[in-house]
Amino acid sequence: MMLPIAQSEIDDYTSHPGNIPNFHNFNTPQLEPGEGGIFSLEIQNRYIGNITDVSIYAEIYHRADIDDSETLVEINSANRPTITENCWNYKNNEENCSDSPNLESAEFNIEQLLVNQTVQLRFDVNTKEDTKEGTYFVRFSMSYEFNETDRKLQSRGFWNMEQWTNATTNLTEDYPGNINLNLLNVDGIIPDSSFGVKKPIPKWPLYLLITLTIVFAGLSVIFYLEEEETYPELNKWLQKMRGKFNQFWLSFKYRKSS
């Protein structure tokens, strides 16, 4: 299907952030080491024509935590999360599944996406007990044919900081999305995403803190009422408890010394 606009306008239309395929509805797992989960998203064709020969590539490429940041290749292969099965389906249709091309990426090959059609993608993320904790970043690449022209979209993770800065600053022309796509050699920018691997924080310190807070709050009220001397029965009970405690303490000291 040929669009009724000139070639120069086709580029602006094709690369406009509001027209490129929409990556949305991400569902990203938060895993404990040793667990597995599903990473999923949807992609909608927002062009006024079909796109064909669609290929989508997702890759884990970076890890970061509060202390440091590193590329995936800097992590020992035994300590990395892995990707296994990847599946896709047109919305409300049957899934098409295959094994991942390697342990760090998922690839989806789809014949076509019709106008406004949505495809659902998912892949399995697996970890081991010794998988390094942190936030793992996933970058995406999408290629397809539109209006008899091959197109390529990529996410931020494919360029280093210097390349990205050069493409987004000191622009002399009106580029789609204020990004020099020619410098990056792509037809549009799609989002990165991420998932997390982290051991759960132990809950017993929180429970202990809550218990101690309640106990000390109760004691403060009791001692306040004792000072006010408005509850004589309470004063008698406190004196009795102090006596029992002192008796217990003296008995304990005597046994320890003997």
JSON list of C-alpha atoms in Angstrom, two decimals, residues 207-217:
[
{"chain": "A", "resi": 207, "resn": "TYR", "atom": "CA", "xyz": [7.76, -6.88, 63.52]},
{"chain": "A", "resi": 208, "resn": "LEU", "atom": "CA", "xyz": [10.16, -6.45, 66.45]},
{"chain": "A", "resi": 209, "resn": "LEU", "atom": "CA", "xyz": [10.18, -2.67, 65.98]},
{"chain": "A", "resi": 210, "resn": "ILE", "atom": "CA", "xyz": [6.37, -2.55, 65.90]},
{"chain": "A", "resi": 211, "resn": "THR", "atom": "CA", "xyz": [6.14, -4.71, 69.04]},
{"chain": "A", "resi": 212, "resn": "LEU", "atom": "CA", "xyz": [8.67, -2.58, 70.94]},
{"chain": "A", "resi": 213, "resn": "THR", "atom": "CA", "xyz": [6.88, 0.59, 69.85]},
{"chain": "A", "resi": 214, "resn": "ILE", "atom": "CA", "xyz": [3.57, -0.72, 71.21]},
{"chain": "A", "resi": 215, "resn": "VAL", "atom": "CA", "xyz": [5.18, -1.91, 74.45]},
{"chain": "A", "resi": 216, "resn": "PHE", "atom": "CA", "xyz": [6.98, 1.36, 75.16]},
{"chain": "A", "resi": 217, "resn": "ALA", "atom": "CA", "xyz": [3.92, 3.38, 74.19]}
]
